[in-house]
Coordinates of C-alpha atoms in Angstrom, one line a residue:
Chain M
M41 CA -19.8 -11.0 -15.8
K42 CA -23.3 -12.4 -14.9
H43 CA -26.3 -10.2 -14.7
S44 CA -29.0 -11.3 -12.2
E45 CA -32.7 -11.4 -12.7
T46 CA -33.0 -8.1 -10.8
T47 CA -31.1 -6.2 -13.4
G48 CA -33.0 -3.3 -14.7
K49 CA -35.6 -3.2 -12.0
P50 CA -36.3 0.3 -10.8
V51 CA -35.8 0.6 -7.1
E52 CA -36.2 4.3 -6.5
K53 CA -37.8 7.1 -8.5
R54 CA -37.9 10.6 -7.2
Q55 CA -41.3 12.1 -7.8
E56 CA -40.9 15.1 -5.5
T57 CA -38.8 17.1 -8.0
N58 CA -40.4 19.2 -10.6
G59 CA -41.0 17.6 -14.0
P60 CA -39.3 14.7 -15.7
E61 CA -36.0 16.5 -16.1
G62 CA -35.5 16.7 -12.3
A63 CA -36.4 13.1 -11.5
P64 CA -33.4 10.7 -11.7
L65 CA -34.3 7.1 -12.4
I66 CA -32.3 4.7 -10.2
I67 CA -32.1 1.0 -10.9
Q68 CA -30.6 -2.0 -9.0
D69 CA -27.9 -3.6 -11.2
H70 CA -26.3 -6.7 -9.8
Y71 CA -23.0 -8.1 -11.0
E72 CA -20.6 -10.8 -9.8
I73 CA -17.6 -12.5 -11.2
D74 CA -15.3 -15.5 -10.5
Y75 CA -11.6 -15.0 -10.9
R76 CA -8.9 -17.6 -11.6
H77 CA -6.5 -16.2 -9.1
S78 CA -2.9 -17.6 -9.0
Y79 CA -0.7 -17.1 -6.0
A80 CA 2.2 -17.6 -8.5
Q81 CA 5.6 -17.2 -6.8
D82 CA 3.9 -16.9 -3.4
S83 CA 2.2 -20.3 -3.7
P84 CA 4.5 -22.2 -1.3
F85 CA 3.4 -19.9 1.5
F86 CA -0.2 -21.0 1.1
V87 CA 0.6 -24.6 0.6
G88 CA 2.7 -24.3 3.8
L89 CA -0.3 -23.0 5.8
S90 CA -2.3 -26.1 4.8
E91 CA 0.6 -28.2 6.2
G92 CA 0.8 -26.2 9.5
R93 CA 3.9 -24.3 8.6
L94 CA 4.3 -20.5 8.6
L95 CA 7.0 -19.5 6.0
G96 CA 8.8 -16.3 5.7
S97 CA 11.5 -15.2 3.1
R98 CA 15.2 -14.7 3.7
C99 CA 17.2 -12.7 1.2
T100 CA 20.1 -14.7 -0.3
G101 CA 22.1 -11.5 -0.8
C102 CA 21.8 -9.2 2.3
R103 CA 20.1 -11.8 4.6
Y104 CA 17.1 -9.5 5.3
M105 CA 14.3 -11.6 6.8
Y106 CA 10.7 -11.0 5.8
A107 CA 7.8 -12.2 7.9
T108 CA 5.4 -11.6 5.0
P109 CA 7.0 -13.4 2.1
R110 CA 8.2 -12.0 -1.2
A111 CA 10.3 -13.7 -3.8
H112 CA 12.8 -10.8 -4.2
C113 CA 14.3 -8.6 -1.6
M114 CA 13.1 -5.0 -1.4
E115 CA 16.5 -3.9 0.0
C116 CA 18.9 -5.3 -2.5
G117 CA 16.9 -7.0 -5.2
A118 CA 18.3 -10.5 -4.8
P119 CA 16.1 -13.6 -4.7
T120 CA 14.9 -14.9 -1.4
T121 CA 14.6 -18.4 0.0
W122 CA 11.8 -19.9 2.0
E123 CA 12.5 -20.1 5.8
A124 CA 10.2 -21.0 8.7
L125 CA 9.3 -18.2 11.0
P126 CA 10.0 -18.5 14.8
P127 CA 7.3 -20.6 16.6
T128 CA 6.3 -17.6 18.7
G129 CA 5.9 -13.8 18.2
R130 CA 4.5 -10.8 20.0
V131 CA 1.7 -8.2 19.3
H132 CA 3.4 -5.2 17.6
T133 CA 0.2 -3.3 17.3
F134 CA -3.5 -4.2 17.2
T135 CA -7.1 -3.0 16.8
V136 CA -10.6 -4.3 17.5
C137 CA -12.8 -3.8 14.4
Y138 CA -16.5 -3.2 15.2
Y139 CA -17.2 -2.6 11.5
G140 CA -15.5 -3.8 8.4
G141 CA -15.9 -4.3 4.7
E142 CA -19.3 -5.9 3.8
S143 CA -18.1 -9.5 3.6
F144 CA -16.4 -9.2 7.1
L145 CA -19.3 -7.5 8.9
K146 CA -20.7 -10.8 10.2
E147 CA -17.4 -11.5 11.9
T148 CA -17.3 -8.3 14.0
P149 CA -15.9 -7.6 16.5
F150 CA -12.6 -9.1 15.4
L151 CA -9.0 -8.4 16.4
L152 CA -6.4 -7.4 13.8
V153 CA -2.7 -7.7 14.9
L154 CA 0.6 -7.0 13.3
V155 CA 2.9 -9.7 14.6
E156 CA 6.6 -9.2 15.3
F157 CA 9.2 -12.0 15.6
D158 CA 12.7 -12.0 17.1
Q159 CA 15.4 -11.7 14.4
V160 CA 12.9 -11.0 11.7
N161 CA 13.0 -7.6 10.0
T162 CA 9.3 -7.2 9.0
L163 CA 5.9 -7.9 10.4
F164 CA 2.9 -10.2 9.6
L165 CA -0.8 -9.2 9.6
S166 CA -3.2 -11.7 11.1
R167 CA -6.2 -12.2 13.4
L168 CA -5.9 -12.7 17.1
K169 CA -8.4 -15.1 18.7
G170 CA -9.0 -16.8 22.0
V171 CA -8.4 -13.7 24.2
P172 CA -10.8 -11.2 25.9
L173 CA -10.7 -7.9 23.9
E174 CA -9.6 -5.9 26.9
E175 CA -6.6 -8.1 27.6
V176 CA -4.8 -7.5 24.4
H177 CA -1.8 -5.2 24.6
I178 CA 1.4 -4.4 22.6
G179 CA 4.0 -7.0 23.5
L180 CA 1.6 -9.8 24.2
P181 CA 3.3 -13.2 23.4
I182 CA 1.4 -15.1 20.8
R183 CA 1.7 -18.1 18.5
P184 CA 0.2 -19.2 15.2
Q185 CA -2.7 -21.7 15.0
F186 CA -3.6 -23.4 11.7
S187 CA -6.9 -24.4 10.2
D188 CA -7.6 -28.2 10.0
T189 CA -9.7 -27.5 6.9
P190 CA -7.6 -25.2 4.7
T191 CA -9.2 -22.8 2.3
Y192 CA -5.8 -21.7 0.8
K193 CA -6.3 -18.2 2.1
V194 CA -4.1 -16.2 4.4
T195 CA -6.8 -16.7 7.1
D196 CA -5.8 -20.4 7.3
V197 CA -3.4 -19.1 10.0
W198 CA -4.3 -16.9 13.0
F199 CA -2.7 -16.2 16.3
E200 CA -3.6 -17.0 20.0
P201 CA -1.9 -16.0 23.3
I202 CA 0.7 -18.5 24.3
D203 CA -0.6 -19.1 27.8
R204 CA -4.1 -19.8 26.6
S205 CA -3.6 -22.0 23.6
Chain B
M199 CA 11.5 23.8 -16.0
R200 CA 9.2 26.7 -16.6
P201 CA 7.2 28.4 -13.8
V202 CA 3.7 27.1 -13.4
Y203 CA 0.7 29.0 -12.1
M204 CA -2.8 28.0 -10.9
I205 CA -5.2 30.5 -12.5
S206 CA -8.6 29.2 -11.4
G207 CA -10.4 26.5 -9.5
G208 CA -14.0 25.2 -9.1
I209 CA -15.7 22.7 -6.8
T210 CA -19.2 21.1 -6.6
K211 CA -20.9 20.8 -3.2
F212 CA -19.6 17.6 -1.6
A213 CA -22.5 15.4 -0.6
K214 CA -23.3 11.8 0.5
A215 CA -25.1 11.4 -2.8
H216 CA -25.8 13.4 -5.9
P217 CA -28.2 10.9 -7.7
E218 CA -29.3 13.7 -10.0
K219 CA -25.8 14.2 -11.5
D220 CA -23.4 11.6 -12.9
F221 CA -19.6 12.2 -12.8
R222 CA -19.6 14.0 -16.1
L223 CA -22.2 16.6 -14.9
M224 CA -20.4 17.1 -11.6
V225 CA -17.1 17.7 -13.4
K226 CA -18.8 20.1 -15.8
E227 CA -20.2 22.1 -12.9
A228 CA -16.8 22.4 -11.3
Y229 CA -15.3 23.3 -14.6
D230 CA -17.8 26.0 -15.4
A231 CA -17.3 27.5 -11.9
A232 CA -13.6 27.6 -12.6
L233 CA -14.1 29.2 -16.1
Q234 CA -16.4 31.8 -14.6
D235 CA -13.4 33.3 -12.7
V236 CA -11.2 33.6 -15.8
P237 CA -13.6 35.0 -18.5
D238 CA -10.7 35.9 -20.7
L239 CA -9.6 32.2 -21.0
S240 CA -10.8 30.9 -24.3
K241 CA -11.1 27.3 -25.2
D242 CA -8.4 27.5 -27.8
M243 CA -5.9 28.5 -25.1
I244 CA -6.5 25.2 -23.3
D245 CA -4.1 22.5 -24.5
G246 CA -5.4 19.5 -22.7
G247 CA -6.6 17.8 -19.5
V248 CA -5.8 15.2 -16.9
G249 CA -8.6 13.3 -15.3
S250 CA -8.6 11.9 -11.8
Y251 CA -10.7 9.2 -10.2
F252 CA -9.8 6.4 -7.9
S253 CA -12.0 3.4 -8.4
D254 CA -13.4 1.7 -11.4
H255 CA -15.6 -0.3 -9.0
F256 CA -17.3 2.8 -7.7
T257 CA -17.8 4.2 -11.2
R258 CA -18.5 0.9 -13.0
Q259 CA -17.3 2.6 -16.1
L260 CA -13.8 2.1 -17.3
K261 CA -12.2 5.1 -19.0
A262 CA -14.6 7.4 -17.3
A263 CA -12.0 10.2 -17.7
S264 CA -12.6 10.0 -21.5
M265 CA -16.3 10.7 -20.9
A266 CA -15.5 13.6 -18.6
H267 CA -13.1 15.0 -21.2
D268 CA -15.6 14.8 -24.0
Y269 CA -18.4 16.2 -21.8
L270 CA -16.2 19.3 -21.2
G271 CA -15.8 19.7 -25.0
L272 CA -12.0 19.2 -24.8
C273 CA -11.7 16.5 -27.5
P274 CA -9.5 16.1 -29.5
K275 CA -7.0 17.7 -27.1
P276 CA -4.6 15.5 -25.1
S277 CA -6.2 13.6 -22.2
K278 CA -5.3 10.9 -19.7
R279 CA -6.4 9.4 -16.4
V280 CA -4.2 9.5 -13.3
E281 CA -4.9 7.0 -10.5
G282 CA -3.2 6.6 -7.2
G283 CA -5.6 5.7 -4.4
G284 CA -6.4 8.5 -2.0
A285 CA -3.6 10.6 -3.5
T286 CA -5.2 10.5 -6.9
G287 CA -6.2 14.2 -6.8
G288 CA -2.8 15.3 -5.6
L289 CA -1.1 13.2 -8.3
C290 CA -3.4 14.7 -11.0
F291 CA -2.5 18.2 -9.9
Q292 CA 1.2 17.4 -10.2
S293 CA 0.6 15.7 -13.6
A294 CA -0.9 19.0 -14.9
W295 CA 2.0 20.9 -13.3
E296 CA 4.4 18.6 -15.2
A297 CA 2.7 19.3 -18.5
I298 CA 3.2 23.0 -18.1
A299 CA 6.6 22.9 -16.5
S300 CA 8.0 20.7 -19.3
G301 CA 6.6 23.1 -22.0
R302 CA 4.4 20.4 -23.4
M303 CA 1.3 22.5 -22.6
N304 CA 0.7 26.2 -21.9
C305 CA -2.6 25.6 -20.1
C306 CA -3.9 22.3 -18.7
V307 CA -7.2 21.4 -16.9
A308 CA -6.9 19.0 -13.9
Y309 CA -10.4 17.5 -13.2
G310 CA -11.3 14.9 -10.6
F311 CA -14.4 13.2 -9.2
E312 CA -15.7 10.2 -7.4
T313 CA -19.3 8.8 -7.1
M314 CA -19.1 6.7 -3.9
S315 CA -22.9 6.7 -3.2
R316 CA -23.6 3.9 -5.8
V317 CA -23.0 1.2 -3.2
N318 CA -23.6 1.0 0.6
T319 CA -21.0 2.2 3.0
W320 CA -19.7 -1.3 3.9
K321 CA -19.4 -2.4 0.3
G322 CA -17.6 0.9 -0.3
N323 CA -15.2 0.0 2.5
E324 CA -14.6 -3.3 0.7
F325 CA -13.8 -1.5 -2.6
I326 CA -11.4 0.8 -0.8
A327 CA -9.7 -2.2 1.0
L328 CA -9.1 -3.8 -2.4
A329 CA -6.3 -1.2 -2.5
S330 CA -4.5 -3.3 0.0
D331 CA -2.6 -6.5 -0.8
T332 CA -5.3 -9.0 -1.9
N333 CA -3.2 -12.0 -1.0
F334 CA -2.0 -11.1 2.4
D335 CA -4.0 -8.1 3.8
F336 CA -7.5 -7.9 2.3
P337 CA -8.7 -11.4 3.4
V338 CA -7.7 -10.8 7.0
G339 CA -9.7 -7.7 7.6
G340 CA -10.4 -5.9 4.4
F341 CA -10.9 -2.6 6.2
Y342 CA -8.8 0.5 5.9
S343 CA -10.0 2.0 9.2
G344 CA -8.6 -1.1 10.9
Y345 CA -5.2 -0.5 9.2
Y346 CA -5.1 3.1 10.3
A347 CA -6.2 2.1 13.8
M348 CA -3.2 -0.2 14.1
M349 CA -0.9 2.6 13.0
V350 CA -2.2 5.0 15.5
N351 CA -2.1 2.5 18.3
R352 CA 1.6 2.1 17.6
H353 CA 1.9 6.0 17.5
M354 CA 0.3 6.2 20.9
H355 CA 2.6 3.5 22.2
E356 CA 5.8 5.2 20.9
F357 CA 4.9 8.8 21.7
G358 CA 2.1 8.9 24.2
T359 CA -0.4 10.4 21.8
T360 CA -3.9 10.4 23.3
V361 CA -7.4 9.8 21.9
E362 CA -8.4 13.3 23.3
Q363 CA -5.7 14.9 21.2
M364 CA -7.1 13.1 18.1
A365 CA -10.6 14.2 19.0
M366 CA -9.4 17.8 19.0
V367 CA -8.6 17.4 15.3
S368 CA -12.2 16.3 14.7
V369 CA -13.6 19.3 16.7
K370 CA -11.4 21.7 14.8
N371 CA -12.1 20.5 11.3
H372 CA -15.8 19.9 11.7
L373 CA -16.2 23.4 13.2
N374 CA -14.1 25.2 10.5
A375 CA -16.4 23.7 8.0
L376 CA -19.4 25.5 9.4
Y377 CA -18.1 28.5 7.4
N378 CA -17.6 26.4 4.2
P379 CA -20.8 25.8 2.2
Y380 CA -19.1 23.2 0.0
A381 CA -18.5 20.9 3.0
Q382 CA -20.6 17.8 3.6
K383 CA -20.5 17.4 7.3
A384 CA -20.0 20.6 9.2
K385 CA -20.9 20.7 12.9
R386 CA -19.9 21.8 16.4
L387 CA -18.6 18.9 18.4
T388 CA -17.0 18.4 21.8
V389 CA -14.1 16.0 22.6
K390 CA -16.6 14.0 24.6
Q391 CA -19.0 13.6 21.7
V392 CA -16.2 12.4 19.4
R393 CA -15.2 9.8 21.9
E394 CA -18.8 8.7 22.6
S395 CA -19.7 8.3 18.9
P396 CA -19.8 4.6 17.7
M397 CA -16.5 2.8 17.9
V398 CA -15.3 1.7 14.4
A399 CA -11.8 0.2 15.1
T400 CA -10.2 1.0 18.4
P401 CA -9.3 3.8 19.1
L402 CA -11.0 5.4 16.0
T403 CA -14.7 6.4 16.3
M404 CA -17.1 7.5 13.6
E405 CA -16.1 11.1 14.3
D406 CA -12.4 10.3 13.8
I407 CA -13.0 9.1 10.2
C408 CA -14.1 10.9 7.1
T409 CA -17.2 9.9 5.1
M410 CA -17.8 8.8 1.6
S411 CA -18.9 11.4 -0.8
D412 CA -20.0 12.3 -4.3
G413 CA -18.2 15.4 -5.7
A414 CA -15.9 16.9 -8.3
A415 CA -13.2 19.6 -8.4
V416 CA -11.2 21.3 -11.1
C417 CA -7.9 23.2 -11.2
I418 CA -6.7 25.2 -14.2
L419 CA -2.9 25.5 -14.5
A420 CA -1.0 27.7 -16.9
D421 CA 2.3 29.1 -17.9
E422 CA 3.4 32.7 -17.1
T423 CA 2.1 34.2 -20.3
I424 CA -1.4 32.9 -20.0
A425 CA -1.5 33.5 -16.2
E426 CA -0.6 37.2 -16.7
Q427 CA -3.1 37.5 -19.6
V428 CA -6.2 36.0 -18.0
C429 CA -5.8 36.1 -14.2
D430 CA -5.6 39.1 -11.8
R431 CA -4.1 37.1 -9.0
P432 CA -2.5 33.8 -10.2
V433 CA -0.8 31.6 -7.6
H434 CA 2.7 30.3 -8.3
I435 CA 3.3 26.6 -7.7
T436 CA 6.9 26.7 -6.4
G437 CA 7.5 23.2 -5.2
I438 CA 6.2 19.7 -5.8
G439 CA 7.3 16.5 -4.2
S440 CA 5.9 13.0 -3.8
G441 CA 6.9 9.8 -2.0
S442 CA 5.9 6.2 -1.6
D443 CA 6.0 3.2 0.8
A444 CA 5.5 -0.5 0.6
M445 CA 1.8 -1.6 0.0
R446 CA 1.8 -3.9 3.0
M447 CA 2.3 -2.0 6.3
A448 CA 3.9 -5.2 7.6
D449 CA 6.8 -4.6 5.1
R450 CA 7.8 -1.1 6.3
P451 CA 11.3 -0.9 7.6
H452 CA 12.5 0.2 11.1
G453 CA 15.4 2.4 10.1
K454 CA 16.4 6.1 10.3
V455 CA 14.4 9.3 9.8
P456 CA 15.1 11.3 6.5
L457 CA 15.9 14.6 8.1
L458 CA 14.6 18.1 7.1
P459 CA 17.0 21.0 7.3
H460 CA 15.8 22.1 10.7
E461 CA 16.2 18.7 12.3
Q462 CA 19.2 16.8 13.6
E463 CA 20.0 13.1 13.8
S464 CA 20.2 13.4 17.6
D465 CA 16.5 14.3 17.6
Y466 CA 15.6 10.7 16.7
A467 CA 18.4 8.7 18.3
R468 CA 16.1 6.0 19.5
L469 CA 13.3 6.1 17.0
K470 CA 12.9 3.2 14.6
Y471 CA 11.4 4.7 11.5
P472 CA 8.9 4.6 9.9
G473 CA 7.7 1.3 11.4
V474 CA 3.9 1.5 11.2
H475 CA 3.6 4.8 13.3
S476 CA 4.7 7.2 10.6
F477 CA 4.4 7.9 6.8
R478 CA 7.8 7.7 5.2
G479 CA 6.3 8.7 1.8
G480 CA 5.0 11.9 3.4
R481 CA 8.4 12.8 4.7
M482 CA 9.9 12.2 1.3
A483 CA 7.2 14.2 -0.4
A484 CA 7.7 17.1 2.0
K485 CA 11.5 17.0 1.7
L486 CA 11.4 17.1 -2.1
A487 CA 8.8 19.9 -2.2
Y488 CA 10.7 22.0 0.4
E489 CA 14.0 21.6 -1.5
M490 CA 12.3 22.8 -4.7
A491 CA 10.6 25.8 -3.0
G492 CA 13.7 26.7 -0.9
I493 CA 11.9 26.1 2.4
R494 CA 14.2 25.3 5.4
N495 CA 11.7 25.7 8.3
P496 CA 8.2 24.9 7.3
L497 CA 6.5 26.3 10.4
E498 CA 8.1 29.6 9.9
E499 CA 8.0 29.8 6.2
L500 CA 4.5 28.6 5.4
S501 CA 1.2 30.4 6.3
F502 CA -1.1 27.3 6.4
V503 CA -1.6 23.7 5.3
E504 CA -4.5 21.8 3.8
L505 CA -3.6 18.1 4.5
H506 CA -5.2 14.7 4.0
D507 CA -7.1 14.0 7.3
A508 CA -9.0 10.9 6.3
Y509 CA -8.5 10.1 10.0
T510 CA -7.8 12.4 12.9
S511 CA -4.8 10.2 13.6
S512 CA -3.3 10.8 10.2
E513 CA -3.6 14.5 10.6
I514 CA -1.5 14.3 13.7
Q515 CA 1.0 11.9 12.0
T516 CA 1.2 14.3 9.1
Y517 CA 2.1 17.3 11.2
E518 CA 5.3 15.3 12.0
D519 CA 6.0 14.1 8.4
L520 CA 5.7 17.7 7.2
G521 CA 8.1 18.8 9.9
L522 CA 5.6 21.2 11.5
C523 CA 6.8 19.6 14.7
K524 CA 9.2 16.8 15.5
Y525 CA 8.2 13.2 15.3
G526 CA 6.4 12.4 18.5
E527 CA 5.1 15.9 19.1
G528 CA 2.0 15.8 16.9
G529 CA -0.3 15.3 19.8
R530 CA 1.0 18.2 21.8
F531 CA 0.9 20.3 18.6
I532 CA -2.9 20.1 18.4
E533 CA -3.3 20.2 22.2
K534 CA -1.6 23.6 22.3
G535 CA -4.0 24.9 19.7
I536 CA -1.4 25.7 17.0
P537 CA -3.3 24.3 14.0
F538 CA -6.7 25.8 15.0
M539 CA -8.0 28.9 13.1
P540 CA -7.6 32.3 14.8
G541 CA -10.8 34.1 15.7
I542 CA -13.1 31.1 15.9
E543 CA -14.5 29.9 19.3
Y544 CA -13.9 26.1 19.6
G545 CA -14.9 25.7 23.3
L546 CA -11.5 24.4 24.2
P547 CA -8.5 26.0 26.1
L548 CA -6.0 26.7 23.3
P549 CA -3.0 28.7 24.5
D550 CA -1.4 29.0 21.0
Q551 CA -4.6 29.1 19.0
G552 CA -4.2 30.1 15.4
R553 CA -0.4 30.2 15.2
F554 CA -0.4 27.9 12.2
P555 CA -3.8 26.9 10.7
V556 CA -4.1 23.4 9.4
N557 CA -7.2 22.5 7.3
P558 CA -8.9 25.9 7.4
S559 CA -11.5 24.4 5.0
G560 CA -12.5 21.6 7.3
G561 CA -10.4 19.0 5.6
L562 CA -11.6 15.6 4.5
L563 CA -13.2 14.9 7.9
A564 CA -15.8 17.6 7.3
C565 CA -15.7 18.4 3.6
G566 CA -16.0 14.7 2.6
H567 CA -13.6 12.6 0.6
P568 CA -14.8 11.9 -3.0
V569 CA -11.4 10.4 -3.6
G570 CA -10.5 11.6 -7.1
A571 CA -11.7 15.2 -6.3
T572 CA -10.2 15.5 -2.9
G573 CA -6.6 16.5 -3.7
L574 CA -7.9 19.0 -6.3
M575 CA -10.4 20.4 -3.7
Q576 CA -7.5 21.1 -1.4
A577 CA -5.7 23.0 -4.2
V578 CA -8.8 25.1 -4.8
F579 CA -9.2 26.1 -1.2
A580 CA -5.5 26.9 -0.9
F581 CA -5.7 28.9 -4.1
W582 CA -8.7 31.0 -2.9
Q583 CA -6.9 31.4 0.5
L584 CA -3.8 32.8 -1.3
Q585 CA -5.8 34.9 -3.7
G586 CA -7.7 36.4 -0.7
T587 CA -11.0 35.4 -2.3
I588 CA -12.4 33.1 0.4
E589 CA -15.2 35.5 1.2
K590 CA -16.2 35.8 -2.4
H591 CA -16.3 32.0 -2.8
L592 CA -17.6 30.8 0.6
D593 CA -19.9 33.8 1.4
S594 CA -18.1 34.3 4.7
P595 CA -14.8 35.9 5.7
A596 CA -14.4 33.6 8.7
L597 CA -11.9 31.2 7.1
Q598 CA -9.8 33.9 5.2
L599 CA -6.4 34.1 6.8
R600 CA -4.8 37.5 7.1
D601 CA -2.0 38.0 4.5
P602 CA -1.2 34.3 3.7
R603 CA 1.9 34.1 1.5
R604 CA 2.6 30.5 1.1
G605 CA 0.5 27.4 1.5
L606 CA 1.0 23.6 1.3
I607 CA -1.4 21.0 0.1
H608 CA -0.9 17.3 0.9
S609 CA -2.6 14.3 -0.6
H610 CA -2.3 10.7 0.7
A611 CA -3.1 7.2 -0.4
G612 CA -3.5 3.8 1.3
T613 CA -1.6 3.8 4.7
G614 CA 0.9 6.1 3.1
T615 CA 1.7 4.2 -0.1
Y616 CA 1.6 7.4 -2.3
I617 CA 1.8 10.9 -0.9
T618 CA 2.1 14.2 -2.6
V619 CA 3.1 17.7 -1.3
S620 CA 2.7 20.8 -3.4
I621 CA 3.7 24.4 -2.4
L622 CA 1.6 27.3 -3.6
E623 CA 2.7 31.0 -3.3
R624 CA 1.0 34.3 -3.7
T625 CA 2.3 36.3 -6.6

């Protein structure tokens, strides 16, 4: 943890209350941290995105197919294998976010979608771009687009409507 | 298992910020308020405590429950911290129940708190969203309101639920809270005002979503001997249940509804469940709690519910999970006026007003949601309701139901990943 130069600087002192006991002292205390985050068994998915491939997981036991990958099946516990998802999907549900967590505020408004694929048992969360906000609806056919400059985050893929992309 | 009773409860005022009090002092205030109602309970009768707070990021103090425990003067008695997202308080309540039911303790204090004011609202939203999958979900949006908005859009698609029905939940809960001095955000609203407040994530507006809060709550649970010794009107906890679902909404299955005794498979012949429109963990929690308490038809056999309405949409979805109505009928349930309080003027046509009050206290929408305290706050309101001491504690009889016999409290975490249901009965 790194403490910034602002650490310990009083930013607010309430003087309106009676006496020292009633006046809380509030300081600004900055902290930040770098993690060494491993994608571990999910790593092939993120490598796949950097190569323009969207990979899901198929169970080697019960054949359940996951749009969002996991190395072991939630249904039967068997290991899964990597399998490419279909080239197109549809909007299962969506929302337009006008606010967000602090680091996403600059991107608002943005569209979140859960994507459904034929013959796949689960969904995939992504952003939808390249469509007027009022034209989005459940069932809209969409397909993935991949970043040319991968950051090895799940945002290296997003979706666009088929007839516009 | 031994019978378990709630013998007292205390709450601090929930507020946007309590800069003059840290979490220890807030818990102490709630604890002292609870002790005041059971003067014959001495410290040597208390066997231990369970602490409840959600986020180490908000507190910036690991093992904060240890500090609350020592501040209450409970060392060296047993102590631990329980954490389960938004359901932290409900899980804490059930952990204390387990301590008594198992015979490990005869009296246990459940205390919870959250200090969310230490960061700005949007950093706070980021902290909360870290309770979603940080590989696959957080980097895409990092915003719980967005997740719930996607869920209710699918609910609207499946069942025809409307934004006006959701707004009615907001009108009801904010107005109930006008009679609850502990609430953070009591006010009279219209459906139009709810819809015209700033859009957060379509279709949820600011008035569809609870706020962040500072606050604490305490419940004291005991066995029969202590309950009889120190409390005039103890409340019997006759059922507990909890459930779970996959962290990623995307992973939820599309299968069959686990049925309650008053439902039939044919009711849901074409419904793919839970998908992202319903909370499977809530249905599981209700089913287990009803089985323990011997409840076959909740609408007929319960008097009221205090449920986790972090969003107006999740209140409607929860009516269905709890079996107060069938899946798909939650919107009409509120529209008919069933979950409104009797005897309060809401400015809405409500043909079945007051038939089954939900969130008499004002719920999270109006009381606020200091996460670790919330589930315990619901228990305290339900306890006072069943004791018939609402007027004593809230300085108004407006929210006191006539002759309530059995109440349900419901606590809920991250898009339904952990959910608890507990049943409380008058003795």
